């Protein structure tokens, strides 16, 4: 497992919490700064948003934080390739849909290199 993959998994395991987003969507979110063993610093975040929750104020998240942590961690490939973002910064990103407790979530995990 690469250094960045381990750091992102650590962020998910230690920081992911339930969140009601300002948009009305419901899900889970984590954010922190991480540093690789080589000294590279990144702004990292992970999120999982319950699909359809924005347009349905009665939607409830049935999945537990532990279920989402497992799903997000499994979504990160061991050899996550570096990429360039539209801002011109470089970093890493994995995204897709995950399922937990019979619900589907739009999920993403990313780390953007700082300076």
C-alpha positions as a LaTeX table, in Angstrom:
\begin{tabular}{lrrr}
\hline
Residue & $x$ (\AA) & $y$ (\AA) & $z$ (\AA) \\
\hline
Unk1 & 0.00 & 0.00 & 0.00 \\
Unk2 & 1.45 & 3.38 & $-0.99$ \\
Unk3 & 2.20 & 6.13 & 1.51 \\
Unk4 & $-0.62$ & 8.34 & 0.19 \\
Unk5 & $-3.11$ & 5.45 & 0.24 \\
Unk6 & $-2.26$ & 4.73 & 3.89 \\
Unk7 & $-2.60$ & 8.40 & 4.82 \\
Unk8 & $-5.99$ & 8.71 & 3.12 \\
Unk9 & $-7.19$ & 5.51 & 4.79 \\
Unk10 & $-6.01$ & 6.93 & 8.13 \\
Unk11 & $-7.97$ & 10.15 & 7.52 \\
Unk12 & $-11.10$ & 8.12 & 6.80 \\
Unk13 & $-10.67$ & 5.89 & 9.85 \\
Unk14 & $-9.91$ & 8.70 & 12.30 \\
Unk15 & $-11.81$ & 11.71 & 10.98 \\
Unk16 & $-14.94$ & 10.65 & 9.06 \\
Unk17 & $-18.11$ & 11.85 & 10.79 \\
Unk18 & $-21.79$ & 12.19 & 9.94 \\
Unk19 & $-22.62$ & 15.55 & 8.31 \\
Unk20 & $-25.62$ & 17.51 & 7.08 \\
Unk21 & $-24.26$ & 19.59 & 4.21 \\
Unk22 & $-25.37$ & 23.20 & 3.60 \\
Unk23 & $-26.88$ & 22.08 & 0.29 \\
Unk24 & $-29.40$ & 19.92 & 2.16 \\
Unk25 & $-27.61$ & 16.67 & 1.34 \\
Unk26 & $-26.80$ & 14.21 & 4.09 \\
Unk27 & $-23.77$ & 11.99 & 4.47 \\
Unk28 & $-20.26$ & 11.82 & 5.92 \\
Unk29 & $-17.18$ & 14.07 & 5.72 \\
Unk30 & $-13.55$ & 14.31 & 6.88 \\
Unk31 & $-10.83$ & 16.88 & 6.19 \\
Unk32 & $-7.26$ & 17.35 & 7.40 \\
Unk33 & $-3.72$ & 18.10 & 6.31 \\
Unk34 & $-1.50$ & 15.04 & 5.81 \\
Unk35 & 2.26 & 14.69 & 5.30 \\
Unk36 & 4.00 & 11.85 & 3.48 \\
Unk37 & 7.19 & 10.24 & 4.78 \\
Unk38 & 9.00 & 12.23 & 2.05 \\
Unk39 & 7.72 & 15.49 & 3.56 \\
Unk40 & 5.11 & 16.35 & 0.91 \\
Unk41 & 2.08 & 18.09 & 2.47 \\
Unk42 & $-1.48$ & 17.69 & 1.22 \\
Unk43 & $-4.93$ & 19.04 & 2.01 \\
Unk44 & $-7.03$ & 15.88 & 2.15 \\
Unk45 & $-10.74$ & 15.22 & 2.33 \\
Unk46 & $-13.17$ & 12.36 & 2.09 \\
Unk47 & $-16.91$ & 12.49 & 1.67 \\
Unk48 & $-19.87$ & 10.25 & 1.02 \\
Unk49 & $-23.20$ & 11.89 & 0.14 \\
Unk50 & $-26.45$ & 9.92 & 0.27 \\
Unk51 & $-27.81$ & 9.95 & $-3.27$ \\
Unk52 & $-31.20$ & 11.71 & $-3.42$ \\
Unk53 & $-30.96$ & 13.27 & 0.03 \\
Unk54 & $-30.66$ & 16.85 & $-1.27$ \\
Unk55 & $-34.12$ & 16.79 & $-2.81$ \\
Unk56 & $-35.72$ & 14.79 & 0.02 \\
Unk57 & $-35.64$ & 16.52 & 3.40 \\
Unk58 & $-37.12$ & 13.38 & 5.00 \\
Unk59 & $-34.23$ & 11.19 & 3.81 \\
Unk60 & $-32.35$ & 9.56 & 6.65 \\
Unk61 & $-28.88$ & 8.06 & 6.59 \\
Unk62 & $-29.22$ & 4.43 & 7.70 \\
Unk63 & $-25.55$ & 3.54 & 7.20 \\
Unk64 & $-23.22$ & 3.80 & 10.17 \\
Unk65 & $-19.95$ & 5.73 & 10.08 \\
Unk66 & $-18.08$ & 2.41 & 10.36 \\
Unk67 & $-19.90$ & 1.03 & 7.29 \\
Unk68 & $-19.02$ & 4.14 & 5.28 \\
Unk69 & $-15.42$ & 4.08 & 6.53 \\
Unk70 & $-15.06$ & 0.51 & 5.25 \\
Unk71 & $-16.67$ & 1.35 & 1.88 \\
Unk72 & $-14.52$ & 4.46 & 1.32 \\
Unk73 & $-11.30$ & 2.70 & 2.33 \\
Unk74 & $-12.08$ & $-0.15$ & $-0.09$ \\
Unk75 & $-12.65$ & 2.40 & $-2.87$ \\
Unk76 & $-9.04$ & 3.66 & $-2.76$ \\
Unk77 & $-6.78$ & 1.63 & $-5.07$ \\
Unk78 & $-3.37$ & 0.61 & $-3.70$ \\
Unk79 & $-1.64$ & 2.28 & $-6.63$ \\
Unk80 & $-3.68$ & 5.50 & $-6.71$ \\
Unk81 & $-2.16$ & 7.49 & $-9.60$ \\
Unk82 & $-1.10$ & 11.10 & $-9.22$ \\
Unk83 & $-3.13$ & 13.57 & $-11.28$ \\
Unk84 & $-3.34$ & 17.25 & $-12.13$ \\
Unk85 & $-6.47$ & 19.08 & $-10.98$ \\
Unk86 & $-8.17$ & 21.86 & $-12.98$ \\
Unk87 & $-6.50$ & 24.38 & $-10.64$ \\
Unk88 & $-3.09$ & 23.26 & $-11.90$ \\
Unk89 & $-2.21$ & 21.66 & $-8.55$ \\
Unk90 & $-1.29$ & 17.99 & $-8.36$ \\
Unk91 & $-2.50$ & 15.29 & $-6.02$ \\
Unk92 & $-4.63$ & 12.17 & $-5.83$ \\
Unk93 & $-8.34$ & 11.42 & $-6.21$ \\
Unk94 & $-10.61$ & 8.41 & $-6.12$ \\
Unk95 & $-14.34$ & 8.77 & $-6.72$ \\
Unk96 & $-17.39$ & 6.70 & $-7.43$ \\
Unk97 & $-20.45$ & 5.26 & $-5.79$ \\
Unk98 & $-20.38$ & 3.09 & $-2.69$ \\
Unk99 & $-23.15$ & 1.15 & $-1.00$ \\
Unk100 & $-23.71$ & 0.73 & 2.71 \\
Unk101 & $-26.73$ & $-0.50$ & 4.67 \\
Unk102 & $-28.76$ & $-0.72$ & 1.46 \\
Unk103 & $-28.13$ & 2.91 & 0.55 \\
Unk104 & $-26.02$ & 4.37 & $-2.27$ \\
Unk105 & $-23.59$ & 7.23 & $-1.72$ \\
Unk106 & $-21.64$ & 9.39 & $-4.14$ \\
Unk107 & $-18.14$ & 9.25 & $-2.69$ \\
Unk108 & $-14.76$ & 10.88 & $-3.19$ \\
Unk109 & $-11.39$ & 10.87 & $-1.47$ \\
Unk110 & $-8.70$ & 13.35 & $-2.50$ \\
Unk111 & $-5.41$ & 14.87 & $-1.47$ \\
Unk112 & $-4.20$ & 18.12 & $-3.08$ \\
Unk113 & $-0.50$ & 18.96 & $-2.77$ \\
Unk114 & 0.17 & 22.17 & $-0.85$ \\
Unk115 & 2.80 & 24.52 & $-2.42$ \\
\hline
\end{tabular}
